[in-house]
């Protein structure tokens, strides 16, 4: 029994971790990463990155130091913090902090908070001495993607992407003590955005991929309100300083529209917009955003603005929106008078107004640059490189194309619009992937599925290249035929995407005998007839009792690797989770299951 446990539940994760670590190390080494410098001891000075070595930084967050004369830049790929001298307009220095820094915020005086996605830590970076140092570092929920400092500056909330958790950390009140990790609450979705906008000092968490949100109480012990934004994926969130209203950028995927030139052209298939709402409305249950909150379009017919993302709001109420799909920043107000659009670098992802609101700093993800916009003149006045960058690979070029809305008609959408960060929004889309209109299908995840041919719900695309061509020319309604080098590059990027960790792995849940029982049930119930091998899928199509609106009964089974990280299941999203898959829809069942057997099957699948 012990041997069986080790063979099935210890060795495979170790091998998977080893393969991911080796591939990640190889990729990072190509970007100048040194494995011996990823962990900084508390109190020790940070190590400086050499300016002579080409490094891929990928800036994702910005924060001003007191006085507005220095800008801190969090770099995800290099795990570093760049300090920009705004008076001289140059990168003064770049310091290694960890492995993958995903967010950064000013806390107090010369101290800043940063989260590390790979080391699962929250760290305090102190700039008060001659050389930056980590004052303290604490472990938080795994895969931290975002942080939000409480309004009292005495606590910080950290959102864990794949762990689907929110952790509260009590910040120290003196220099001699470290932070104390408080409560962690489980969320029903993978959070990607956080903000404080509630009078009770709760925290507002929003889905990274889909349309869910939750309001968590100040102590991070329970969810006090939750809801959906009705097939609208949130790209960014901010709070209006004077009214305490929440403003979000959203991208609607309309399941009722057909992906034809007409529907795409008029913004019926995908719409890009912003909405403002009061915390009171978000607390109202059930929340009905479409009925209660009007939207303001961003871009439109003939000049669409795919993938609106991060938002920044100045003290005077000026609104700035990073539009990653078309490499622009929108500037304007919330009075429906329209926006001015400023061209910046490739895929702007983070924004920060200066204290006086006259300058806007922009982090350009793919260019590894920072742009400065004169707000009054509505133009870029300077652009600065964060350092030397290596020559882009085919995979790098594919990643840029994957996030580019310029591949689509009028710039309405990118591959990322539906396959968010390579994963899935979980929404339904009526396109020609199944060679028909009238039966919208759920968007599939691409994480770890680049080699699981055939593709599409009915297996109509024999190769990944064929599926990518169909997506560009039919779904995105590109104005030009897809080029072979574009398809090759996107395919290389998609194949590089690793599967997400299972929810059990991400939450460090221990092995249980129930999982062993669940695996036996999985075999007994002949689930492996459709979901077999390491990829847990099949090259064939099957009739498993499902039927779409057009009478189609045969489907190609999606891979079950990472299935615990999907919120809707089956071809039309009818099942809201694994338990409902068996209890309500009896998917693949040949007999009745007891409650314990159902839970055992769910536990097994949650570990894949």
JSON list of C-alpha atoms in Angstrom, two decimals, residues 311-494:
[
{"chain": "A", "resi": 311, "resn": "UNK", "atom": "CA", "xyz": [-6.99, 51.65, -14.78]},
{"chain": "A", "resi": 312, "resn": "UNK", "atom": "CA", "xyz": [-5.45, 54.66, -13.05]},
{"chain": "A", "resi": 313, "resn": "UNK", "atom": "CA", "xyz": [-7.41, 57.63, -11.72]},
{"chain": "A", "resi": 314, "resn": "UNK", "atom": "CA", "xyz": [-5.83, 60.97, -10.81]},
{"chain": "A", "resi": 315, "resn": "UNK", "atom": "CA", "xyz": [-6.90, 63.04, -7.82]},
{"chain": "A", "resi": 316, "resn": "UNK", "atom": "CA", "xyz": [-8.76, 65.34, -10.19]},
{"chain": "A", "resi": 317, "resn": "UNK", "atom": "CA", "xyz": [-10.75, 62.43, -11.64]},
{"chain": "A", "resi": 318, "resn": "UNK", "atom": "CA", "xyz": [-8.83, 61.95, -14.89]},
{"chain": "A", "resi": 319, "resn": "UNK", "atom": "CA", "xyz": [-9.17, 58.35, -16.05]},
{"chain": "A", "resi": 320, "resn": "UNK", "atom": "CA", "xyz": [-6.42, 56.40, -17.82]},
{"chain": "A", "resi": 321, "resn": "UNK", "atom": "CA", "xyz": [-6.92, 52.92, -19.32]},
{"chain": "A", "resi": 322, "resn": "UNK", "atom": "CA", "xyz": [-4.21, 50.60, -20.61]},
{"chain": "A", "resi": 323, "resn": "UNK", "atom": "CA", "xyz": [-5.47, 48.97, -23.83]},
{"chain": "A", "resi": 324, "resn": "UNK", "atom": "CA", "xyz": [-3.12, 46.05, -24.19]},
{"chain": "A", "resi": 325, "resn": "UNK", "atom": "CA", "xyz": [-4.56, 44.66, -27.42]},
{"chain": "A", "resi": 326, "resn": "UNK", "atom": "CA", "xyz": [-3.79, 47.75, -29.54]},
{"chain": "A", "resi": 327, "resn": "UNK", "atom": "CA", "xyz": [-0.81, 49.21, -27.61]},
{"chain": "A", "resi": 328, "resn": "UNK", "atom": "CA", "xyz": [-2.55, 52.41, -26.54]},
{"chain": "A", "resi": 329, "resn": "UNK", "atom": "CA", "xyz": [-3.61, 54.32, -23.45]},
{"chain": "A", "resi": 330, "resn": "UNK", "atom": "CA", "xyz": [-7.03, 56.00, -23.27]},
{"chain": "A", "resi": 331, "resn": "UNK", "atom": "CA", "xyz": [-7.32, 59.32, -21.42]},
{"chain": "A", "resi": 332, "resn": "UNK", "atom": "CA", "xyz": [-10.60, 60.97, -20.49]},
{"chain": "A", "resi": 333, "resn": "UNK", "atom": "CA", "xyz": [-13.38, 61.16, -17.95]},
{"chain": "A", "resi": 334, "resn": "UNK", "atom": "CA", "xyz": [-16.53, 59.30, -17.08]},
{"chain": "A", "resi": 335, "resn": "UNK", "atom": "CA", "xyz": [-18.83, 61.88, -18.69]},
{"chain": "A", "resi": 336, "resn": "UNK", "atom": "CA", "xyz": [-19.29, 59.97, -21.99]},
{"chain": "A", "resi": 337, "resn": "UNK", "atom": "CA", "xyz": [-17.48, 62.67, -23.96]},
{"chain": "A", "resi": 338, "resn": "UNK", "atom": "CA", "xyz": [-15.10, 60.09, -25.32]},
{"chain": "A", "resi": 339, "resn": "UNK", "atom": "CA", "xyz": [-11.42, 59.37, -24.88]},
{"chain": "A", "resi": 340, "resn": "UNK", "atom": "CA", "xyz": [-8.15, 60.48, -26.40]},
{"chain": "A", "resi": 341, "resn": "UNK", "atom": "CA", "xyz": [-5.95, 57.56, -27.42]},
{"chain": "A", "resi": 342, "resn": "UNK", "atom": "CA", "xyz": [-2.17, 57.72, -27.13]},
{"chain": "A", "resi": 343, "resn": "UNK", "atom": "CA", "xyz": [0.16, 55.20, -28.78]},
{"chain": "A", "resi": 344, "resn": "UNK", "atom": "CA", "xyz": [2.68, 53.68, -26.34]},
{"chain": "A", "resi": 345, "resn": "UNK", "atom": "CA", "xyz": [4.81, 50.52, -26.33]},
{"chain": "A", "resi": 346, "resn": "UNK", "atom": "CA", "xyz": [3.69, 46.96, -26.88]},
{"chain": "A", "resi": 347, "resn": "UNK", "atom": "CA", "xyz": [1.05, 45.73, -24.42]},
{"chain": "A", "resi": 348, "resn": "UNK", "atom": "CA", "xyz": [0.76, 48.42, -21.74]},
{"chain": "A", "resi": 349, "resn": "UNK", "atom": "CA", "xyz": [-0.23, 46.68, -18.48]},
{"chain": "A", "resi": 350, "resn": "UNK", "atom": "CA", "xyz": [0.34, 49.14, -15.61]},
{"chain": "A", "resi": 351, "resn": "UNK", "atom": "CA", "xyz": [-0.29, 52.86, -15.11]},
{"chain": "A", "resi": 352, "resn": "UNK", "atom": "CA", "xyz": [0.61, 55.44, -12.46]},
{"chain": "A", "resi": 353, "resn": "UNK", "atom": "CA", "xyz": [-0.25, 59.15, -12.29]},
{"chain": "A", "resi": 354, "resn": "UNK", "atom": "CA", "xyz": [2.22, 61.55, -10.72]},
{"chain": "A", "resi": 355, "resn": "UNK", "atom": "CA", "xyz": [1.03, 63.33, -7.58]},
{"chain": "A", "resi": 356, "resn": "UNK", "atom": "CA", "xyz": [0.02, 66.47, -9.49]},
{"chain": "A", "resi": 357, "resn": "UNK", "atom": "CA", "xyz": [-1.72, 64.41, -12.17]},
{"chain": "A", "resi": 358, "resn": "UNK", "atom": "CA", "xyz": [0.23, 66.04, -15.01]},
{"chain": "A", "resi": 359, "resn": "UNK", "atom": "CA", "xyz": [2.25, 62.98, -15.97]},
{"chain": "A", "resi": 360, "resn": "UNK", "atom": "CA", "xyz": [1.19, 59.39, -16.53]},
{"chain": "A", "resi": 361, "resn": "UNK", "atom": "CA", "xyz": [3.78, 56.61, -16.38]},
{"chain": "A", "resi": 362, "resn": "UNK", "atom": "CA", "xyz": [3.09, 53.46, -18.41]},
{"chain": "A", "resi": 363, "resn": "UNK", "atom": "CA", "xyz": [4.72, 50.02, -18.18]},
{"chain": "A", "resi": 364, "resn": "UNK", "atom": "CA", "xyz": [5.01, 48.37, -21.60]},
{"chain": "A", "resi": 365, "resn": "UNK", "atom": "CA", "xyz": [5.19, 44.62, -21.01]},
{"chain": "A", "resi": 366, "resn": "UNK", "atom": "CA", "xyz": [6.65, 43.30, -24.26]},
{"chain": "A", "resi": 367, "resn": "UNK", "atom": "CA", "xyz": [8.99, 46.23, -24.90]},
{"chain": "A", "resi": 368, "resn": "UNK", "atom": "CA", "xyz": [10.52, 46.31, -21.39]},
{"chain": "A", "resi": 369, "resn": "UNK", "atom": "CA", "xyz": [10.05, 50.08, -21.46]},
{"chain": "A", "resi": 370, "resn": "UNK", "atom": "CA", "xyz": [8.41, 52.86, -19.47]},
{"chain": "A", "resi": 371, "resn": "UNK", "atom": "CA", "xyz": [6.56, 55.63, -21.32]},
{"chain": "A", "resi": 372, "resn": "UNK", "atom": "CA", "xyz": [5.82, 59.07, -19.87]},
{"chain": "A", "resi": 373, "resn": "UNK", "atom": "CA", "xyz": [2.68, 60.81, -21.12]},
{"chain": "A", "resi": 374, "resn": "UNK", "atom": "CA", "xyz": [2.04, 64.53, -20.78]},
{"chain": "A", "resi": 375, "resn": "UNK", "atom": "CA", "xyz": [-1.60, 64.45, -19.72]},
{"chain": "A", "resi": 376, "resn": "UNK", "atom": "CA", "xyz": [-2.46, 67.97, -20.90]},
{"chain": "A", "resi": 377, "resn": "UNK", "atom": "CA", "xyz": [-0.88, 67.48, -24.33]},
{"chain": "A", "resi": 378, "resn": "UNK", "atom": "CA", "xyz": [-2.09, 63.88, -24.64]},
{"chain": "A", "resi": 379, "resn": "UNK", "atom": "CA", "xyz": [1.23, 62.65, -26.02]},
{"chain": "A", "resi": 380, "resn": "UNK", "atom": "CA", "xyz": [4.25, 60.59, -25.06]},
{"chain": "A", "resi": 381, "resn": "UNK", "atom": "CA", "xyz": [7.10, 62.87, -24.08]},
{"chain": "A", "resi": 382, "resn": "UNK", "atom": "CA", "xyz": [9.69, 60.18, -23.34]},
{"chain": "A", "resi": 383, "resn": "UNK", "atom": "CA", "xyz": [10.23, 56.43, -23.44]},
{"chain": "A", "resi": 384, "resn": "UNK", "atom": "CA", "xyz": [12.93, 54.65, -21.49]},
{"chain": "A", "resi": 385, "resn": "UNK", "atom": "CA", "xyz": [14.24, 51.09, -21.78]},
{"chain": "A", "resi": 386, "resn": "UNK", "atom": "CA", "xyz": [14.69, 49.20, -18.51]},
{"chain": "A", "resi": 387, "resn": "UNK", "atom": "CA", "xyz": [17.85, 47.60, -19.86]},
{"chain": "A", "resi": 388, "resn": "UNK", "atom": "CA", "xyz": [19.24, 45.50, -22.65]},
{"chain": "A", "resi": 389, "resn": "UNK", "atom": "CA", "xyz": [16.90, 42.76, -23.86]},
{"chain": "A", "resi": 390, "resn": "UNK", "atom": "CA", "xyz": [17.73, 39.47, -25.62]},
{"chain": "A", "resi": 391, "resn": "UNK", "atom": "CA", "xyz": [16.74, 38.81, -29.20]},
{"chain": "A", "resi": 392, "resn": "UNK", "atom": "CA", "xyz": [13.12, 37.55, -29.34]},
{"chain": "A", "resi": 393, "resn": "UNK", "atom": "CA", "xyz": [12.58, 33.85, -30.02]},
{"chain": "A", "resi": 394, "resn": "UNK", "atom": "CA", "xyz": [9.81, 32.37, -32.13]},
{"chain": "A", "resi": 395, "resn": "UNK", "atom": "CA", "xyz": [7.92, 31.70, -28.90]},
{"chain": "A", "resi": 396, "resn": "UNK", "atom": "CA", "xyz": [8.32, 35.36, -27.87]},
{"chain": "A", "resi": 397, "resn": "UNK", "atom": "CA", "xyz": [6.92, 36.49, -31.19]},
{"chain": "A", "resi": 398, "resn": "UNK", "atom": "CA", "xyz": [4.02, 34.09, -30.78]},
{"chain": "A", "resi": 399, "resn": "UNK", "atom": "CA", "xyz": [3.26, 35.49, -27.33]},
{"chain": "A", "resi": 400, "resn": "UNK", "atom": "CA", "xyz": [3.10, 39.01, -28.73]},
{"chain": "A", "resi": 401, "resn": "UNK", "atom": "CA", "xyz": [0.73, 37.88, -31.47]},
{"chain": "A", "resi": 402, "resn": "UNK", "atom": "CA", "xyz": [-1.41, 35.98, -28.96]},
{"chain": "A", "resi": 403, "resn": "UNK", "atom": "CA", "xyz": [-2.04, 39.22, -27.04]},
{"chain": "A", "resi": 404, "resn": "UNK", "atom": "CA", "xyz": [-2.46, 41.43, -30.13]},
{"chain": "A", "resi": 405, "resn": "UNK", "atom": "CA", "xyz": [-5.96, 42.57, -31.09]},
{"chain": "A", "resi": 406, "resn": "UNK", "atom": "CA", "xyz": [-4.53, 43.91, -34.34]},
{"chain": "A", "resi": 407, "resn": "UNK", "atom": "CA", "xyz": [-4.88, 40.39, -35.74]},
{"chain": "A", "resi": 408, "resn": "UNK", "atom": "CA", "xyz": [-8.67, 40.78, -35.58]},
{"chain": "A", "resi": 409, "resn": "UNK", "atom": "CA", "xyz": [-11.05, 42.87, -37.66]},
{"chain": "A", "resi": 410, "resn": "UNK", "atom": "CA", "xyz": [-10.89, 46.50, -36.47]},
{"chain": "A", "resi": 411, "resn": "UNK", "atom": "CA", "xyz": [-8.97, 45.43, -33.35]},
{"chain": "A", "resi": 412, "resn": "UNK", "atom": "CA", "xyz": [-11.96, 44.10, -31.42]},
{"chain": "A", "resi": 413, "resn": "UNK", "atom": "CA", "xyz": [-10.28, 41.09, -29.81]},
{"chain": "A", "resi": 414, "resn": "UNK", "atom": "CA", "xyz": [-7.14, 39.00, -29.42]},
{"chain": "A", "resi": 415, "resn": "UNK", "atom": "CA", "xyz": [-6.57, 35.31, -28.68]},
{"chain": "A", "resi": 416, "resn": "UNK", "atom": "CA", "xyz": [-6.14, 36.44, -25.06]},
{"chain": "A", "resi": 417, "resn": "UNK", "atom": "CA", "xyz": [-9.66, 37.93, -25.03]},
{"chain": "A", "resi": 418, "resn": "UNK", "atom": "CA", "xyz": [-11.22, 34.45, -24.78]},
{"chain": "A", "resi": 419, "resn": "UNK", "atom": "CA", "xyz": [-8.20, 32.39, -23.70]},
{"chain": "A", "resi": 420, "resn": "UNK", "atom": "CA", "xyz": [-7.24, 34.75, -20.88]},
{"chain": "A", "resi": 421, "resn": "UNK", "atom": "CA", "xyz": [-3.49, 34.42, -20.18]},
{"chain": "A", "resi": 422, "resn": "UNK", "atom": "CA", "xyz": [-3.73, 31.17, -22.15]},
{"chain": "A", "resi": 423, "resn": "UNK", "atom": "CA", "xyz": [-6.45, 29.81, -19.84]},
{"chain": "A", "resi": 424, "resn": "UNK", "atom": "CA", "xyz": [-10.17, 30.38, -20.45]},
{"chain": "A", "resi": 425, "resn": "UNK", "atom": "CA", "xyz": [-12.85, 32.91, -19.63]},
{"chain": "A", "resi": 426, "resn": "UNK", "atom": "CA", "xyz": [-15.30, 30.01, -19.36]},
{"chain": "A", "resi": 427, "resn": "UNK", "atom": "CA", "xyz": [-17.79, 31.94, -21.52]},
{"chain": "A", "resi": 428, "resn": "UNK", "atom": "CA", "xyz": [-19.71, 30.58, -24.50]},
{"chain": "A", "resi": 429, "resn": "UNK", "atom": "CA", "xyz": [-18.95, 31.64, -28.07]},
{"chain": "A", "resi": 430, "resn": "UNK", "atom": "CA", "xyz": [-20.85, 30.83, -31.26]},
{"chain": "A", "resi": 431, "resn": "UNK", "atom": "CA", "xyz": [-18.12, 30.41, -33.86]},
{"chain": "A", "resi": 432, "resn": "UNK", "atom": "CA", "xyz": [-17.29, 28.02, -36.68]},
{"chain": "A", "resi": 433, "resn": "UNK", "atom": "CA", "xyz": [-14.94, 25.83, -34.66]},
{"chain": "A", "resi": 434, "resn": "UNK", "atom": "CA", "xyz": [-17.69, 23.19, -34.69]},
{"chain": "A", "resi": 435, "resn": "UNK", "atom": "CA", "xyz": [-18.45, 24.08, -38.33]},
{"chain": "A", "resi": 436, "resn": "UNK", "atom": "CA", "xyz": [-21.86, 25.49, -37.51]},
{"chain": "A", "resi": 437, "resn": "UNK", "atom": "CA", "xyz": [-23.75, 28.43, -36.05]},
{"chain": "A", "resi": 438, "resn": "UNK", "atom": "CA", "xyz": [-26.54, 28.16, -33.53]},
{"chain": "A", "resi": 439, "resn": "UNK", "atom": "CA", "xyz": [-24.85, 26.07, -30.84]},
{"chain": "A", "resi": 440, "resn": "UNK", "atom": "CA", "xyz": [-22.43, 28.24, -28.81]},
{"chain": "A", "resi": 441, "resn": "UNK", "atom": "CA", "xyz": [-19.65, 26.31, -27.08]},
{"chain": "A", "resi": 442, "resn": "UNK", "atom": "CA", "xyz": [-17.56, 26.94, -23.96]},
{"chain": "A", "resi": 443, "resn": "UNK", "atom": "CA", "xyz": [-14.10, 28.42, -24.56]},
{"chain": "A", "resi": 444, "resn": "UNK", "atom": "CA", "xyz": [-11.47, 25.79, -23.81]},
{"chain": "A", "resi": 445, "resn": "UNK", "atom": "CA", "xyz": [-8.30, 26.30, -21.77]},
{"chain": "A", "resi": 446, "resn": "UNK", "atom": "CA", "xyz": [-4.99, 26.12, -23.64]},
{"chain": "A", "resi": 447, "resn": "UNK", "atom": "CA", "xyz": [-2.81, 25.58, -20.56]},
{"chain": "A", "resi": 448, "resn": "UNK", "atom": "CA", "xyz": [-0.90, 22.34, -21.02]},
{"chain": "A", "resi": 449, "resn": "UNK", "atom": "CA", "xyz": [-3.08, 21.37, -23.99]},
{"chain": "A", "resi": 450, "resn": "UNK", "atom": "CA", "xyz": [-0.91, 22.38, -26.95]},
{"chain": "A", "resi": 451, "resn": "UNK", "atom": "CA", "xyz": [-0.28, 18.74, -27.91]},
{"chain": "A", "resi": 452, "resn": "UNK", "atom": "CA", "xyz": [-3.79, 17.35, -27.32]},
{"chain": "A", "resi": 453, "resn": "UNK", "atom": "CA", "xyz": [-4.92, 17.17, -30.97]},
{"chain": "A", "resi": 454, "resn": "UNK", "atom": "CA", "xyz": [-7.49, 17.14, -32.45]},
{"chain": "A", "resi": 455, "resn": "UNK", "atom": "CA", "xyz": [-8.88, 20.53, -31.48]},
{"chain": "A", "resi": 456, "resn": "UNK", "atom": "CA", "xyz": [-12.35, 22.13, -31.18]},
{"chain": "A", "resi": 457, "resn": "UNK", "atom": "CA", "xyz": [-15.27, 20.48, -29.41]},
{"chain": "A", "resi": 458, "resn": "UNK", "atom": "CA", "xyz": [-15.99, 18.15, -32.31]},
{"chain": "A", "resi": 459, "resn": "UNK", "atom": "CA", "xyz": [-12.33, 17.50, -33.14]},
{"chain": "A", "resi": 460, "resn": "UNK", "atom": "CA", "xyz": [-12.69, 19.24, -36.52]},
{"chain": "A", "resi": 461, "resn": "UNK", "atom": "CA", "xyz": [-9.15, 20.72, -36.47]},
{"chain": "A", "resi": 462, "resn": "UNK", "atom": "CA", "xyz": [-6.57, 17.96, -36.88]},
{"chain": "A", "resi": 463, "resn": "UNK", "atom": "CA", "xyz": [-3.62, 20.14, -35.88]},
{"chain": "A", "resi": 464, "resn": "UNK", "atom": "CA", "xyz": [-2.93, 23.14, -33.69]},
{"chain": "A", "resi": 465, "resn": "UNK", "atom": "CA", "xyz": [-1.85, 25.12, -36.74]},
{"chain": "A", "resi": 466, "resn": "UNK", "atom": "CA", "xyz": [-5.21, 24.46, -38.40]},
{"chain": "A", "resi": 467, "resn": "UNK", "atom": "CA", "xyz": [-7.08, 25.57, -35.27]},
{"chain": "A", "resi": 468, "resn": "UNK", "atom": "CA", "xyz": [-5.02, 28.77, -35.01]},
{"chain": "A", "resi": 469, "resn": "UNK", "atom": "CA", "xyz": [-5.72, 29.61, -38.66]},
{"chain": "A", "resi": 470, "resn": "UNK", "atom": "CA", "xyz": [-9.45, 29.07, -38.10]},
{"chain": "A", "resi": 471, "resn": "UNK", "atom": "CA", "xyz": [-9.37, 31.29, -35.03]},
{"chain": "A", "resi": 472, "resn": "UNK", "atom": "CA", "xyz": [-7.62, 34.18, -36.79]},
{"chain": "A", "resi": 473, "resn": "UNK", "atom": "CA", "xyz": [-9.55, 34.09, -40.04]},
{"chain": "A", "resi": 474, "resn": "UNK", "atom": "CA", "xyz": [-13.02, 32.95, -38.90]},
{"chain": "A", "resi": 475, "resn": "UNK", "atom": "CA", "xyz": [-13.43, 33.76, -35.20]},
{"chain": "A", "resi": 476, "resn": "UNK", "atom": "CA", "xyz": [-11.38, 36.98, -35.14]},
{"chain": "A", "resi": 477, "resn": "UNK", "atom": "CA", "xyz": [-12.45, 37.87, -38.70]},
{"chain": "A", "resi": 478, "resn": "UNK", "atom": "CA", "xyz": [-8.95, 39.09, -39.57]},
{"chain": "A", "resi": 479, "resn": "UNK", "atom": "CA", "xyz": [-8.81, 41.60, -42.40]},
{"chain": "A", "resi": 480, "resn": "UNK", "atom": "CA", "xyz": [-5.86, 39.68, -43.91]},
{"chain": "A", "resi": 481, "resn": "UNK", "atom": "CA", "xyz": [-5.20, 35.95, -44.33]},
{"chain": "A", "resi": 482, "resn": "UNK", "atom": "CA", "xyz": [-3.12, 34.49, -41.51]},
{"chain": "A", "resi": 483, "resn": "UNK", "atom": "CA", "xyz": [0.56, 34.21, -42.39]},
{"chain": "A", "resi": 484, "resn": "UNK", "atom": "CA", "xyz": [2.42, 30.94, -41.95]},
{"chain": "A", "resi": 485, "resn": "UNK", "atom": "CA", "xyz": [5.08, 32.52, -39.74]},
{"chain": "A", "resi": 486, "resn": "UNK", "atom": "CA", "xyz": [2.35, 33.99, -37.51]},
{"chain": "A", "resi": 487, "resn": "UNK", "atom": "CA", "xyz": [0.68, 30.59, -37.12]},
{"chain": "A", "resi": 488, "resn": "UNK", "atom": "CA", "xyz": [4.02, 28.92, -36.41]},
{"chain": "A", "resi": 489, "resn": "UNK", "atom": "CA", "xyz": [4.89, 31.50, -33.76]},
{"chain": "A", "resi": 490, "resn": "UNK", "atom": "CA", "xyz": [1.51, 31.33, -31.98]},
{"chain": "A", "resi": 491, "resn": "UNK", "atom": "CA", "xyz": [1.67, 27.53, -32.01]},
{"chain": "A", "resi": 492, "resn": "UNK", "atom": "CA", "xyz": [5.13, 27.63, -30.42]},
{"chain": "A", "resi": 493, "resn": "UNK", "atom": "CA", "xyz": [3.79, 29.88, -27.65]},
{"chain": "A", "resi": 494, "resn": "UNK", "atom": "CA", "xyz": [0.69, 27.77, -27.01]}
]
